[in-house]
CSV table of C-alpha atoms in Angstrom, one decimal:
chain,number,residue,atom,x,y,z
A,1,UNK,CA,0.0,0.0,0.0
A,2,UNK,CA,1.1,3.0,-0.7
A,3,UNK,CA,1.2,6.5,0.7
A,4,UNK,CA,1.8,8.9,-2.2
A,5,UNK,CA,-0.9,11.2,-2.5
A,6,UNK,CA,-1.9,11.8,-7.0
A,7,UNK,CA,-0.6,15.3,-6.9
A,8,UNK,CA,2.7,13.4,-5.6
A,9,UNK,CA,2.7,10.9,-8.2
A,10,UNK,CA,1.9,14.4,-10.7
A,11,UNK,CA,4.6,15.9,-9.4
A,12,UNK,CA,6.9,12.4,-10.1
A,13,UNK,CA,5.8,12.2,-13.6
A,14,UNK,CA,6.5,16.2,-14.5
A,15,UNK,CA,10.2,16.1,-12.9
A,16,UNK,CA,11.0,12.8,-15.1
A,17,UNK,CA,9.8,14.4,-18.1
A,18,UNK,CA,11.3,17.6,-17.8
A,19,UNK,CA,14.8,16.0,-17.0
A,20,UNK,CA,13.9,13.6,-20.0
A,21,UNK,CA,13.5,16.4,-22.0
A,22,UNK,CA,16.7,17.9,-20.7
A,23,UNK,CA,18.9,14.8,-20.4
A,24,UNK,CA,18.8,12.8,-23.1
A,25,UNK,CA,21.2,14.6,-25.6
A,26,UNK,CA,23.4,14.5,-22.7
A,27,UNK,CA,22.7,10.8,-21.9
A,28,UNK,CA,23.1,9.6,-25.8
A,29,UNK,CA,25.9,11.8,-25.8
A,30,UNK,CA,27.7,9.9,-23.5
A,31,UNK,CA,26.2,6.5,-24.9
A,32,UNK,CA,27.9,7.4,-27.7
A,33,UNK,CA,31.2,8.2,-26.6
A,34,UNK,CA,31.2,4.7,-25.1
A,35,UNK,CA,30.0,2.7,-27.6
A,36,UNK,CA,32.5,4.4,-30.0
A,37,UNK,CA,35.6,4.2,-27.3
A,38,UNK,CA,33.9,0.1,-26.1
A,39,UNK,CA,35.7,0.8,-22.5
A,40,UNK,CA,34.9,-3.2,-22.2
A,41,UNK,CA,37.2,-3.5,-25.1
A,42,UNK,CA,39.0,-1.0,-26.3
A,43,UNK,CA,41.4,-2.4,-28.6
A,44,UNK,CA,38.7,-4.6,-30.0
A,45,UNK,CA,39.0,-5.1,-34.0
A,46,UNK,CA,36.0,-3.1,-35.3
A,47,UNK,CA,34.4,-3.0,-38.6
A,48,UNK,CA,36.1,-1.2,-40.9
A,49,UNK,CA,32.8,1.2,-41.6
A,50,UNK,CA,33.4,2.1,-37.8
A,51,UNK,CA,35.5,5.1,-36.8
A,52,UNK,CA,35.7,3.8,-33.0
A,53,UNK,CA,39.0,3.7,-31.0
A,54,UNK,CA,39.9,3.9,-27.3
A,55,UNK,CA,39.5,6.8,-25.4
A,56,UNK,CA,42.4,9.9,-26.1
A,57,UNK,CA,43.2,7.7,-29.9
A,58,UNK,CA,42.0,8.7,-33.2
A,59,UNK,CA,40.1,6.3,-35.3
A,60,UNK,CA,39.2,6.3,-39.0
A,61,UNK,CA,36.3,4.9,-40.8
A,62,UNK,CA,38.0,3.1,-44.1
A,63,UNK,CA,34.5,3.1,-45.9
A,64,UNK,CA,31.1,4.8,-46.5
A,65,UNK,CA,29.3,4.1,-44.0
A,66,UNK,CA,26.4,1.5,-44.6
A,67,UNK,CA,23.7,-0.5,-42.6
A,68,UNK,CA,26.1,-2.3,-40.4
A,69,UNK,CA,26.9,0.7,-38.8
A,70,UNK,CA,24.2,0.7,-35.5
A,71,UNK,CA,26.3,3.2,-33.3
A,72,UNK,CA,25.0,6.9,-33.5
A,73,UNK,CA,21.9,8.0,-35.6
A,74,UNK,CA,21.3,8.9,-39.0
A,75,UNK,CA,25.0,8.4,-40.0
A,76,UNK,CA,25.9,10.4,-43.4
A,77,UNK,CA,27.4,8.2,-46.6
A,78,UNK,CA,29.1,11.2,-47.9
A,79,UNK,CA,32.2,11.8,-45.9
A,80,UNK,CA,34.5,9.2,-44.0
A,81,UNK,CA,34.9,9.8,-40.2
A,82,UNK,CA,38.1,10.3,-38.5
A,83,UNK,CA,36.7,10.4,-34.6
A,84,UNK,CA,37.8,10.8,-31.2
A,85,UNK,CA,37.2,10.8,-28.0
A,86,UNK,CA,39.3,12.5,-25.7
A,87,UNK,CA,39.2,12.9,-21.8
A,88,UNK,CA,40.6,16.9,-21.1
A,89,UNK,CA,41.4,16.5,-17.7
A,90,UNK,CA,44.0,14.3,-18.6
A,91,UNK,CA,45.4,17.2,-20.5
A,92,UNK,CA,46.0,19.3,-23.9
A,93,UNK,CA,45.7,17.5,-27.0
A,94,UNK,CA,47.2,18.5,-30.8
A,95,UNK,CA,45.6,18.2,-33.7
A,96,UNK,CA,47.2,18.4,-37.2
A,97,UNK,CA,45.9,17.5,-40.5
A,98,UNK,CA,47.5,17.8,-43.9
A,99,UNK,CA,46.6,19.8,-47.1
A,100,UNK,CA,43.2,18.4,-48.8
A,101,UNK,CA,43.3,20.7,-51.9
A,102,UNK,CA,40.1,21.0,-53.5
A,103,UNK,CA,38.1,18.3,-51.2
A,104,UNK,CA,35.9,19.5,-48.6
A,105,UNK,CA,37.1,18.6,-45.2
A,106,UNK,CA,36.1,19.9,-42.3
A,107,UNK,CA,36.7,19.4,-38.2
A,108,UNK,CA,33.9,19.6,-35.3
A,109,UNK,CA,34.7,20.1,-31.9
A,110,UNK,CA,31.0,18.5,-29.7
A,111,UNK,CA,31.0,19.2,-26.0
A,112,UNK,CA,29.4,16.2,-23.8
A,113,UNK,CA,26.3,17.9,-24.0
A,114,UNK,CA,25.5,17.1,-27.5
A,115,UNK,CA,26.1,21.0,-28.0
A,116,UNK,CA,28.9,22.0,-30.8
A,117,UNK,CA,31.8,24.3,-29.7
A,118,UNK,CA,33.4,24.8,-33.2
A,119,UNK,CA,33.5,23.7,-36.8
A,120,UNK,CA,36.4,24.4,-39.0
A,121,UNK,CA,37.7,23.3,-42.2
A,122,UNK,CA,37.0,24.4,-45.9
A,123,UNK,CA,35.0,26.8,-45.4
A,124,UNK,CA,36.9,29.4,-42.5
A,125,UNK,CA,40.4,28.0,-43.6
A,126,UNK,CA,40.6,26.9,-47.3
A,127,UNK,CA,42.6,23.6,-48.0
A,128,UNK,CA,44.6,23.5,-44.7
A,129,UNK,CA,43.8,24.4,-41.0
A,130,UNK,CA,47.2,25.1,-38.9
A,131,UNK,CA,47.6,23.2,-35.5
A,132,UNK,CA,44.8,23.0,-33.1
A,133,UNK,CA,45.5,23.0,-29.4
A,134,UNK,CA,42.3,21.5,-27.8
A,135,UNK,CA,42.0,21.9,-23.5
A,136,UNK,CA,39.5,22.3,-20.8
A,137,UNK,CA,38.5,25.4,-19.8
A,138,UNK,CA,38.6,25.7,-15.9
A,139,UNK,CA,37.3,29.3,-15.8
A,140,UNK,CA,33.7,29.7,-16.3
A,141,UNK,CA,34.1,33.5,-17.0
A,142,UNK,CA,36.1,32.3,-20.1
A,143,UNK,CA,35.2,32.4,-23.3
A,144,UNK,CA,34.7,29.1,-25.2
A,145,UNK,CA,35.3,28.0,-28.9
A,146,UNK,CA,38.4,28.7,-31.8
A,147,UNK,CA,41.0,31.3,-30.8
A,148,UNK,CA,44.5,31.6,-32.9
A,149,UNK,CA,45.2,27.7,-33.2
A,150,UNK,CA,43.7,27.1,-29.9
A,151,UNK,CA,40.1,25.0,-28.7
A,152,UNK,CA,38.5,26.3,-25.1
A,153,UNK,CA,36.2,23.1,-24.4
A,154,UNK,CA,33.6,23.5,-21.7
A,155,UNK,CA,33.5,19.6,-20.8
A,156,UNK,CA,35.7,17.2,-19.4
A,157,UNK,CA,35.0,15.0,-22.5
A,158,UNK,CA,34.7,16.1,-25.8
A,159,UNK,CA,34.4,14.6,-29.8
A,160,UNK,CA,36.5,15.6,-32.4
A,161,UNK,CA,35.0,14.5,-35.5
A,162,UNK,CA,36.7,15.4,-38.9
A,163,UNK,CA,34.7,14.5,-41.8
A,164,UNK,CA,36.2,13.8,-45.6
A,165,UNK,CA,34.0,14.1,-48.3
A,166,UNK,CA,34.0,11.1,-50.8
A,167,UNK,CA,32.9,10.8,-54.6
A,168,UNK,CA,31.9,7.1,-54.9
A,169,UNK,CA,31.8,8.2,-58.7
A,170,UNK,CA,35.3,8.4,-58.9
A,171,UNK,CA,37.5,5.4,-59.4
A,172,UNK,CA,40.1,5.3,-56.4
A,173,UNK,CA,38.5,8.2,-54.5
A,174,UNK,CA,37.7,6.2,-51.3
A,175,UNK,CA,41.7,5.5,-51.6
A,176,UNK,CA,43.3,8.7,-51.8
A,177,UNK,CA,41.1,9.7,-48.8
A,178,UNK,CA,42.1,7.1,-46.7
A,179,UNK,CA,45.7,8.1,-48.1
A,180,UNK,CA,44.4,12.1,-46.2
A,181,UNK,CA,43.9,9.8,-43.1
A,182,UNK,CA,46.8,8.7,-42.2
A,183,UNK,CA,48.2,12.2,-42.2
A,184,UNK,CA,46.4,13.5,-39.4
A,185,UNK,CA,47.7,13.4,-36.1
A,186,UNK,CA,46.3,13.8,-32.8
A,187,UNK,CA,48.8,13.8,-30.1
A,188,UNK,CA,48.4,14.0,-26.3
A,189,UNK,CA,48.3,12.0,-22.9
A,190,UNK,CA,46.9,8.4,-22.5
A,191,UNK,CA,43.8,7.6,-21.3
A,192,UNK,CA,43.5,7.2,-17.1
A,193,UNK,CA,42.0,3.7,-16.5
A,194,UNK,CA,38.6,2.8,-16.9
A,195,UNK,CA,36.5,4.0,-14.6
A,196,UNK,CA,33.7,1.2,-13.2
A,197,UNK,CA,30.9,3.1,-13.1
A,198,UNK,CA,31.6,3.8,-17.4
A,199,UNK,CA,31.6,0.2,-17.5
A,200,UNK,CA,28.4,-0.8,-16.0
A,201,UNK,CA,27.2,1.9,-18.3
A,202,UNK,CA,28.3,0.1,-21.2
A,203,UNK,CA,26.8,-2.8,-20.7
A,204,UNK,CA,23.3,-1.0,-20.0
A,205,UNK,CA,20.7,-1.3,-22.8
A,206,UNK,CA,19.6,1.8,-24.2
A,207,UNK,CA,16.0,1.4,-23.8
A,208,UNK,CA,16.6,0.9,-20.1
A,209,UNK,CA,18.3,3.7,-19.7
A,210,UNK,CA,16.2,5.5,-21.3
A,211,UNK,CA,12.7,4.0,-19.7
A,212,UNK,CA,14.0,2.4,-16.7
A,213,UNK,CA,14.2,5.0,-13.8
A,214,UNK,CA,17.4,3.7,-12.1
A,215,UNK,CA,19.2,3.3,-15.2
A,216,UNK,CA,18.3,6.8,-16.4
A,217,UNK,CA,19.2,8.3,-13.0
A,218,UNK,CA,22.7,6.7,-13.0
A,219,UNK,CA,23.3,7.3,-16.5
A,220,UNK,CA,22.2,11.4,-16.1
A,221,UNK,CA,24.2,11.4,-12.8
A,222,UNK,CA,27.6,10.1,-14.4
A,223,UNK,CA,26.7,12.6,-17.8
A,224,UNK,CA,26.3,15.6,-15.3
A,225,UNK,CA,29.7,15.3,-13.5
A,226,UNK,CA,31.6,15.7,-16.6
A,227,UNK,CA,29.9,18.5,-17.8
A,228,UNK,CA,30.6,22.4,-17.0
A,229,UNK,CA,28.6,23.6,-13.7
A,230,UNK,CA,27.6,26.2,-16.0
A,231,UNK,CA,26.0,23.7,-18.0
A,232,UNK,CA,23.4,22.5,-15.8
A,233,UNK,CA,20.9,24.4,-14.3
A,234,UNK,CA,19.9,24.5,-11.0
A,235,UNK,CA,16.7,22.3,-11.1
A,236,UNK,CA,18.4,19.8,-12.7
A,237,UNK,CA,19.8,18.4,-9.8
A,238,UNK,CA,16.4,19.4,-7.4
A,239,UNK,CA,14.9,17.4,-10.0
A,240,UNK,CA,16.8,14.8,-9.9
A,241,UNK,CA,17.3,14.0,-6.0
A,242,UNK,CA,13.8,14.5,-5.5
A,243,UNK,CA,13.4,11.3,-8.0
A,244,UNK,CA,16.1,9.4,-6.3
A,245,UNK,CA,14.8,10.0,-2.7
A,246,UNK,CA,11.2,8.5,-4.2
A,247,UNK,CA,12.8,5.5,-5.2
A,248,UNK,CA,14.5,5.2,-1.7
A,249,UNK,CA,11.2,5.2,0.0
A,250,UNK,CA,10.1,2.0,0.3
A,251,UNK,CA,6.9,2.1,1.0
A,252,UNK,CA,6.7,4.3,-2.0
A,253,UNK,CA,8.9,2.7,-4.3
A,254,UNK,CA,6.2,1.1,-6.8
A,255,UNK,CA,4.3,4.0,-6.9
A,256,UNK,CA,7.0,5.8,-7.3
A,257,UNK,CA,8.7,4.1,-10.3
A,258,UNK,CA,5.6,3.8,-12.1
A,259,UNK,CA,5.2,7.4,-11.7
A,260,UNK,CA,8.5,8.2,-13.2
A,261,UNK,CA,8.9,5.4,-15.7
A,262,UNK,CA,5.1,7.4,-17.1
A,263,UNK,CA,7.1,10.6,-17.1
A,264,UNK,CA,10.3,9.3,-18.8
A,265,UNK,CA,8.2,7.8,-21.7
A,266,UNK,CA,6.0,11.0,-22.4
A,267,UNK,CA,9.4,12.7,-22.3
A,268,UNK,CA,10.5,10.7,-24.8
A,269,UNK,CA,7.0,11.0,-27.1
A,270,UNK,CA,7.4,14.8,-26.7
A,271,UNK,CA,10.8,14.8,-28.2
A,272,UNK,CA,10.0,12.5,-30.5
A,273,UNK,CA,7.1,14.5,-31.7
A,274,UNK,CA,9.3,18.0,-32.2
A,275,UNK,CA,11.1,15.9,-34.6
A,276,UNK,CA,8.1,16.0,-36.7
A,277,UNK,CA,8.4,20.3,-36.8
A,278,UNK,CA,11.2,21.5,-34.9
A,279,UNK,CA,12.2,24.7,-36.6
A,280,UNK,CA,10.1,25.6,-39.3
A,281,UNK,CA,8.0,23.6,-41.3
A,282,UNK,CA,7.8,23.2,-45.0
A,283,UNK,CA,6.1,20.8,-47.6
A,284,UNK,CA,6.3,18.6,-44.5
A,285,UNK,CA,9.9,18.9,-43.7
A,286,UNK,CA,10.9,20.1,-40.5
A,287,UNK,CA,13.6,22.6,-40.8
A,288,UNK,CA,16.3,23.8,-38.0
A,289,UNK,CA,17.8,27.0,-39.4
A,290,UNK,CA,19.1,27.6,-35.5
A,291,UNK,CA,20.9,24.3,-36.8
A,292,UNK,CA,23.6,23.9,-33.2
A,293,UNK,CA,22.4,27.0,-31.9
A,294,UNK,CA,20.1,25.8,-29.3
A,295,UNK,CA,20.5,28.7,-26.6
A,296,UNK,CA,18.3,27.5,-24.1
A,297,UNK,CA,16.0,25.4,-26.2
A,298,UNK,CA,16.1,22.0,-24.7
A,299,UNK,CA,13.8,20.5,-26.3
A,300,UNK,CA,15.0,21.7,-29.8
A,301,UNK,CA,18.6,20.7,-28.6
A,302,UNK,CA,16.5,16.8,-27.7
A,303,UNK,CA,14.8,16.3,-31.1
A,304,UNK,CA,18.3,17.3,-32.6
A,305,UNK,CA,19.9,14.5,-31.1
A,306,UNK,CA,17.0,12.2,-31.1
A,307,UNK,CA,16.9,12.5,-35.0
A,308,UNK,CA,20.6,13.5,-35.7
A,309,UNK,CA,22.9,14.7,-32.8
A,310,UNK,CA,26.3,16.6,-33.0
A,311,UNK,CA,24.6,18.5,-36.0
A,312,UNK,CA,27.2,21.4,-37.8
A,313,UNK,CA,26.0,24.9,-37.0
A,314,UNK,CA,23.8,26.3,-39.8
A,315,UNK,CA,26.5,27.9,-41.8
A,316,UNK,CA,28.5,24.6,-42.4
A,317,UNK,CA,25.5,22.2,-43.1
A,318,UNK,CA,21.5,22.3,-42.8
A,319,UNK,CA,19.7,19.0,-42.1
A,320,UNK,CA,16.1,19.2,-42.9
A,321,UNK,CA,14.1,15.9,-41.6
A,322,UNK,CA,10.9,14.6,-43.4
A,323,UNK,CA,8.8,11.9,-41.9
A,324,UNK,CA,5.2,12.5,-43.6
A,325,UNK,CA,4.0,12.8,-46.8
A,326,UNK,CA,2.5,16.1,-48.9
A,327,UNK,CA,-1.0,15.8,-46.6
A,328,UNK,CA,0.9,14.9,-43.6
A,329,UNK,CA,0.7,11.0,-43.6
A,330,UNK,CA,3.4,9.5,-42.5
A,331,UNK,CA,6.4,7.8,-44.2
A,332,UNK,CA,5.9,4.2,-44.7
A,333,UNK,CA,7.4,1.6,-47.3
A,334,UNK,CA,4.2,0.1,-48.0
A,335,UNK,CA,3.3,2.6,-50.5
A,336,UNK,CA,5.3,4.3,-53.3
A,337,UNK,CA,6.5,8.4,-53.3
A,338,UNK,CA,8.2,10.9,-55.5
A,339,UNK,CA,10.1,14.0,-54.8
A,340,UNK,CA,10.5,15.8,-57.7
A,341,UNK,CA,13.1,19.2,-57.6
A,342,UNK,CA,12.4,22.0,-60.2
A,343,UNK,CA,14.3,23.2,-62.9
A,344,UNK,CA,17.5,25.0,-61.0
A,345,UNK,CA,16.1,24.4,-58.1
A,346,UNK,CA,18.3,21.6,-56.4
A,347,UNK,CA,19.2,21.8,-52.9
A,348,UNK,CA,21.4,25.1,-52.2
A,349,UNK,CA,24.7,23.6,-51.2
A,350,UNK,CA,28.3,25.2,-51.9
A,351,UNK,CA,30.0,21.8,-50.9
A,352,UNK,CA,27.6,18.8,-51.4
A,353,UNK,CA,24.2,17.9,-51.4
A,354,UNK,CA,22.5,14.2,-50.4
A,355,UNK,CA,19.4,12.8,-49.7
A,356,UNK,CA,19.1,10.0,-47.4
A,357,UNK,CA,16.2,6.9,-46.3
A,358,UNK,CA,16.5,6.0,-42.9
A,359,UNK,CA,14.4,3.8,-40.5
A,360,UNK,CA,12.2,5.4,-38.7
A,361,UNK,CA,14.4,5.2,-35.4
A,362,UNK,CA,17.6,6.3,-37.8
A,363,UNK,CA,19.8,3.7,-39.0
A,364,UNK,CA,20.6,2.6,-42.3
A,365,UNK,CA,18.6,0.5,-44.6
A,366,UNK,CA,19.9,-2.9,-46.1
A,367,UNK,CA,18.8,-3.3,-50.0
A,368,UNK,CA,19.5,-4.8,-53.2
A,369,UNK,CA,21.5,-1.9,-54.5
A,370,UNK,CA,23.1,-0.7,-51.8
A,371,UNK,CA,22.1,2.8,-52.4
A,372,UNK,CA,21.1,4.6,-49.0
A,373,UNK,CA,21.1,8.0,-50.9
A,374,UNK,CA,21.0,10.0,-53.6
A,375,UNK,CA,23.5,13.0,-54.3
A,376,UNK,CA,25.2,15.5,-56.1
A,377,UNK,CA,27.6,12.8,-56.7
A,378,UNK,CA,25.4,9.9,-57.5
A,379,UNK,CA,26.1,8.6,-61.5
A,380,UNK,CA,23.6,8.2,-64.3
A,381,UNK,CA,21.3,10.2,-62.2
A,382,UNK,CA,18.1,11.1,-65.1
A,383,UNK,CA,16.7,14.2,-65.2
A,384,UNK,CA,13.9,15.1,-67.3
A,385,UNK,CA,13.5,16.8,-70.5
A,386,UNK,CA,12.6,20.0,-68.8
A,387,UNK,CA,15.4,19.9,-66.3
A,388,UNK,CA,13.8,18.3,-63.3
A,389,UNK,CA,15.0,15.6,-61.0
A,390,UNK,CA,12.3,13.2,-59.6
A,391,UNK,CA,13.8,10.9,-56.9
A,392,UNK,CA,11.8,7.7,-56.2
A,393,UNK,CA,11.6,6.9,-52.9
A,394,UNK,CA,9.9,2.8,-52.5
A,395,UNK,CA,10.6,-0.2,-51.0
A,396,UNK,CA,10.5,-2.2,-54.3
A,397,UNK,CA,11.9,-2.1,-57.8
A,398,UNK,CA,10.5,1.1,-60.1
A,399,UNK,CA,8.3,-0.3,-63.0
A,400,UNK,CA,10.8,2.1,-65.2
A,401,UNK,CA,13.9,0.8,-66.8
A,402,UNK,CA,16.1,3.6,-65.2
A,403,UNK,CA,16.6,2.5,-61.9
A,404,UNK,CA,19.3,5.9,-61.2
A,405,UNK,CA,17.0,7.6,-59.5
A,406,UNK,CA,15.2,4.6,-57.0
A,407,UNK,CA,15.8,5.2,-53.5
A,408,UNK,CA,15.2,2.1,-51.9
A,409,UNK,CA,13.2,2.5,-48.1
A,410,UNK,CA,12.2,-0.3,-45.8
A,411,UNK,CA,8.5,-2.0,-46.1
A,412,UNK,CA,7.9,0.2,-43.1
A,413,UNK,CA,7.6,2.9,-41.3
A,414,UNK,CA,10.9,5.5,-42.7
A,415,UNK,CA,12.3,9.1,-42.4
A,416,UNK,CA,14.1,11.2,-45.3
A,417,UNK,CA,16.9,13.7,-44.1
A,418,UNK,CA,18.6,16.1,-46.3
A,419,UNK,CA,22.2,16.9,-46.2
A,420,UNK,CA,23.4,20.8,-47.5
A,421,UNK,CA,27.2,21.2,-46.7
A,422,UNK,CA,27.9,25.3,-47.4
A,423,UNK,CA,24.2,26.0,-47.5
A,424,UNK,CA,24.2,29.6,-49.8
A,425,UNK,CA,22.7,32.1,-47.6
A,426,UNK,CA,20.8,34.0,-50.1
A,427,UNK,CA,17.7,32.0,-49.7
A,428,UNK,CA,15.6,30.6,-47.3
A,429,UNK,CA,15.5,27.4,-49.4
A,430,UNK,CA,12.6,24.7,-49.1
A,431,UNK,CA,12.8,21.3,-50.0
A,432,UNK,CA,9.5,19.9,-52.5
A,433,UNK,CA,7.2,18.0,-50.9
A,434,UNK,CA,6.9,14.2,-50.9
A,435,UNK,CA,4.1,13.0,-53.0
A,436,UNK,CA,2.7,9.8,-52.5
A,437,UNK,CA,2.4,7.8,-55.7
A,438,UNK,CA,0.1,4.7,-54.7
């Protein structure tokens, strides 16, 4: 029996989904640092579409990525992935990459948070960036971000991703990138050992720790302590005792963890809907022109990561996300759609330009042609006597003979994201909508 009163059990539910709401970019954050860094095993052999490596090491992805490729969401098959992970209160770390000539490059700094502190490359320093310091920034009155060669991080872990664009068109491309690779250098201490606590969050599944009101608690609680204070607001952690000393009352505890698991799933429902029409929406596509400019948008900065995460700030790269149709139906492989882009009206992009079919939770999908997107770079591509380009996007084989421009989806439920690296600024572009055929 219990003694929790309903305006209690209210009170449970709204503290779990606000720190839903607030935690999990900073919870899959951190689920992603270990799944990439596998504290279990670091120096594990890992497929060779995975960029992983231990902690403080730089690893390199050696090809596009495809659908064996489960860590992250909504992983781009554009650019290879040299990633790291790298713990700042060990100490300073150097970065140095060679000369990339005409080929877009570019290198992202992402802060535990899920937030990004800088994005360089091409576009601010044409074919070759100079030596990056990167270190933790102890004084919260300092400023943050790219300074003269040298990276201010807020967190006590942070990503360094550095992404290489590939032409699959090209015979031997994939090659002389990998060649790029192995000139980049990231120097600095070891790793400390392996802390337990990241272990037992390794092993965790991530539905538990999303659902489970333990597992989310420990997981948040680990996520918090490597952040900034500044980072974390002050009813973050009222929140978050005043579930913990629920589930330490044991005549409550039931009560009390239904009450919370309730909030933690609407939490995740409420992010899951701002996917659906965070930004602005278009022709059904939900557009984030803040792109990594959350400010204190949390649950903008929670649908990012829910349906992306570590997204480039708006002038390196816009991402806009369709999951329904022209009349708002949802995405689903059981019927048939077209997209079809004007006459000079193609995505916007400086750089590059792609189109990709995800599942609906964000990973890659297996098929016959092993085509997960269509691009500025795809071959044989067909447009139409008056200069349009209609992409097919269906699960099974077009009725046409030209096949170039089938985008194969899943028999199910799918989303559509579209990738502009160098978005041109002189528009306020919107992508066509997506027709339903059948």
């Amino acid at each position: 029996m219990t003694n929790q009163t309903e305006p209690e059990r209210t009170d449970l539910r709204d503290d779990a989904t606000a720190l839903q709401v607030w935690g999990f970019p900073v919870i899959f954050a951190q689920r992603l640092r270990l799944r990439f860094t596998d504290p279990s095993n670091p120096h594990g052999e890992r497929p060779s579409t995975s960029a992983g490596a231990p902690l403080n090491v730089l690893g390199h992805q050696r090809e596009l990525s495809n659908p064996t490729l489960t860590a992250g969401v909504a992983p781009n098959v554009d650019t290879l992935y040299s990633l790291a992970f790298v713990d700042l209160d060990s100490g300073d770390f150097e970065l140095s990459l060679p000369d990339f000539a005409d080929r877009y490059y570019s290198v992202q700094i992402g802060e535990a948070d899920s937030s990004t502190n800088t994005v360089i490359g091409r576009r601010t320093h044409g074919s070759r960036i100079p030596p990056i310091t990167l270190s933790r920034q102890t004084s919260e009155a300092a400023d943050t971000g790219y300074t003269e060669g040298r990276i201010a991080c807020r967190s006590r872990f942070v990503m360094i991703a550095i992404r290489i664009l590939v032409d699959p068109s090209r015979h031997g491309d994939l090659m002389e990138v990998n060649e790029l690779q192995q000139h980049i250098a990231l120097t600095g201490p070891p790793a400390p050992p392996t802390e337990r606590t990241e272990l037992a969050l390794s092993t965790v599944e991530r539905s538990d720790e999303l659902q489970r009101p333990r597992h989310f608690l420990d997981a948040l609680d680990h996520a918090i302590d490597n952040l900034a204070a500044s980072d974390v607001p002050p009813w973050v952690g009222d929140a978050h005792c005043r579930l913990n000393d629920a589930l330490d009352r044991a005549g409550d505890r039931d009560a009390a963890e239904q009450a919370i698991t309730e909030g933690l799933v609407s939490g995740l429902e409420t992010i899951a809907t701002q996917v659906k029409s965070m930004g602005r929406t278009a022709n059904g596509w939900a557009i984030n022109d803040a792109g990594a400019d959350f400010g204190t948008n949390d649950l903008l900065r929670a649908a990012v990561a829910y349906s992306q995460v570590y997204i480039n700030p708006a002038a390196e790269a816009s991402y806009p996300v369709c999951e329904q149709d022209e009349t708002g139906r949802p995405l689903d492989g059981s019927h048939d759609y077209a997209i079809t882009f004007p006459a000079g009206e193609l995505p916007p992009a400086e750089f590059f330009w792609s189109m990709t079919v995800y599942y609906a939770r964000g990973l890659l999908y297996a098929n016959e042609l092993e085509r997960y997107a269509i691009t500025d770079r795809t071959p044989d591509v067909h447009y139409s006597t008056d200069g349009s380009l209609t992409v097919m996007v269906q699960n099974g084989c077009p009725t046409t003979e030209n096949t170039a421009n089938w985008l194969p989806c899943p028999p199910s439920p799918f989303r559509l994201m579209l990738r502009l690296y160098g978005p041109k600024p002189s528009c306020r572009w919107s992508p066509p909508p997506v027709v339903r055929q059948r």
